[in-house]
Amino acid sequence: IYERHSSVLVQMARGAFELRAGVQNGTINLDSYNDKHRHNHTGVLNRKKVHFDMMEETHAFLDRFYISRIGIRVLIGQYLSLRQKPVQNYIGLICLHSSPYEIVKRAIDDAAFMCTRKYGDSPEVIITGRLDLTFPYVPTHLHYIMLELLKNSMRATVDWHGIDADYPPIKVVIADGKDNEDVVIKVSDEGGGIPRSNMKRIWSYLFTTADPAIQEGMVAFNENVDHSVDSPLAGLGYGLPISRSYARYFGGDLSLMSMEGYGTDAFVYLTRLGNTKEPLPI
């Protein structure tokens, strides 16, 4: 079951791409959705076209679907891992001494590889803060989150400054203290930022700023894993919302603050495992 459903993320992203293309070219009609949501709170007819990437009911369903999927895969993965030969410092999927520094370094290597493959170069990444920190967490979840954020930052930096430019470094700060509620990781770039009108859309499973040609090429990469360096640098449209779901599953969160014309700061909040409840979807 675990392996058979490993390609669901890619399949769902492909479905979202086909739906997005169908709505945009008119082959899929959203009139029924528009009719249902045509009146605003004052009862006045609202004929403004519904934005495809802002369909709230669809996103609510996808949030529940992905949170449920993460939970199921954690349970199955934990069971399978516990049946394997014990690994030092691990209890199933959970590493008792997860090092954000080491995980971020691996994510940097993977993101740099993908960025170099696309553009021929990649920005430098500087890590500061609590480099000696360890805490109980699922390393694969944190790696996925950091890889998505670093991919986005590298792509934005190269696109904003141009290929072969002298790129400003991307900065990663790992913050933690003895009395801190969360472990917090900040990723800062100077990639031009995000327009305020797009800030809500970036959490949409149906929104992407990448070239449609990249999305059409999704069939070319390895779909037998949830995430892979074989995937394109951008274009699937689910990186940020899925990353936020991974963070929220264990009681954390992911937020972005952007300064259009300059850059973006992403904040990953991670709770230490053992004192949070599973956010079961309703």
XYZ file of C-alpha atoms in Angstrom, residues 134-259:
126
model
C 18.996 18.508 17.819
C 15.404 17.553 18.701
C 12.955 14.696 17.992
C 11.364 15.000 14.548
C 10.757 13.185 11.253
C 13.770 14.162 9.090
C 12.061 13.395 5.768
C 9.268 15.864 6.535
C 11.679 18.657 7.414
C 13.809 17.901 4.350
C 10.756 18.203 2.105
C 9.775 21.554 3.633
C 13.284 23.007 3.399
C 13.806 21.728 -0.141
C 10.632 23.448 -1.323
C 11.547 26.752 0.337
C 15.121 26.687 -0.953
C 13.997 25.760 -4.473
C 11.624 28.721 -4.472
C 14.279 31.091 -3.127
C 16.906 29.978 -5.631
C 14.538 30.220 -8.560
C 13.316 33.678 -7.477
C 16.870 34.942 -6.950
C 18.086 33.783 -10.358
C 14.974 35.044 -12.159
C 15.135 38.424 -10.416
C 18.853 39.105 -10.885
C 19.318 37.307 -14.195
C 21.493 34.391 -15.253
C 25.261 34.856 -14.724
C 24.661 37.704 -12.270
C 26.394 38.111 -8.917
C 23.646 36.589 -6.772
C 23.085 37.772 -3.200
C 23.246 34.814 -0.799
C 20.167 33.121 0.576
C 20.263 33.130 4.376
C 18.965 30.363 6.632
C 18.689 31.056 10.371
C 18.022 28.262 12.884
C 16.597 29.696 16.105
C 15.963 27.909 19.385
C 16.284 28.572 23.069
C 15.821 26.615 26.263
C 12.467 28.284 26.928
C 11.314 28.552 23.303
C 7.966 27.022 22.410
C 9.101 26.136 18.862
C 12.188 25.490 16.837
C 12.058 28.176 14.120
C 13.904 28.187 10.800
C 13.925 31.296 8.627
C 14.812 31.335 4.925
C 15.518 34.809 3.533
C 16.158 35.688 -0.097
C 16.533 38.777 -2.240
C 14.539 37.389 -5.146
C 12.222 40.308 -5.776
C 9.436 39.307 -3.412
C 5.822 38.401 -4.120
C 3.101 40.872 -5.166
C 0.602 41.433 -2.359
C -2.211 40.358 -4.687
C -0.599 36.908 -4.926
C 0.019 36.335 -1.213
C -3.230 34.395 -0.687
C -2.810 32.502 -3.931
C 0.582 31.061 -3.024
C -1.185 28.678 -0.620
C -3.402 27.408 -3.433
C -2.902 23.879 -4.769
C -4.134 25.218 -8.100
C -1.803 28.196 -8.533
C 1.674 28.365 -9.995
C 3.753 31.074 -11.646
C 5.880 28.598 -13.608
C 5.920 28.179 -17.375
C 3.075 25.872 -18.513
C 5.600 24.017 -20.663
C 7.315 22.876 -17.455
C 4.027 21.565 -16.107
C 3.410 19.631 -19.313
C 6.737 17.910 -18.775
C 5.729 16.531 -15.378
C 5.248 13.086 -16.901
C 8.978 12.911 -17.541
C 10.153 12.740 -13.953
C 10.091 10.033 -11.299
C 6.558 9.872 -9.898
C 7.172 6.907 -7.613
C 8.193 9.103 -4.690
C 6.502 12.029 -2.946
C 9.328 14.374 -3.849
C 12.498 13.971 -5.846
C 15.417 15.913 -7.287
C 14.226 14.577 -10.641
C 11.219 16.906 -10.502
C 11.325 20.336 -12.188
C 12.516 23.309 -10.142
C 9.000 24.750 -10.191
C 5.666 24.230 -11.848
C 3.765 21.551 -9.945
C 1.852 24.121 -7.908
C 1.636 22.191 -4.643
C 5.037 22.733 -3.006
C 4.114 25.470 -0.518
C 0.664 24.222 0.568
C 1.946 20.660 1.014
C 4.937 21.958 2.984
C 2.568 23.848 5.271
C 0.509 20.671 5.730
C 3.643 18.745 6.731
C 4.536 21.441 9.273
C 0.987 21.641 10.660
C 0.618 17.870 10.984
C 2.923 17.872 14.014
C 1.605 21.148 15.432
C 3.914 23.555 13.609
C 3.265 26.035 10.828
C 4.733 27.764 7.798
C 4.315 31.454 6.997
C 5.727 33.930 4.478
C 6.425 37.644 4.665
C 7.309 39.354 1.420
C 8.610 42.749 0.377
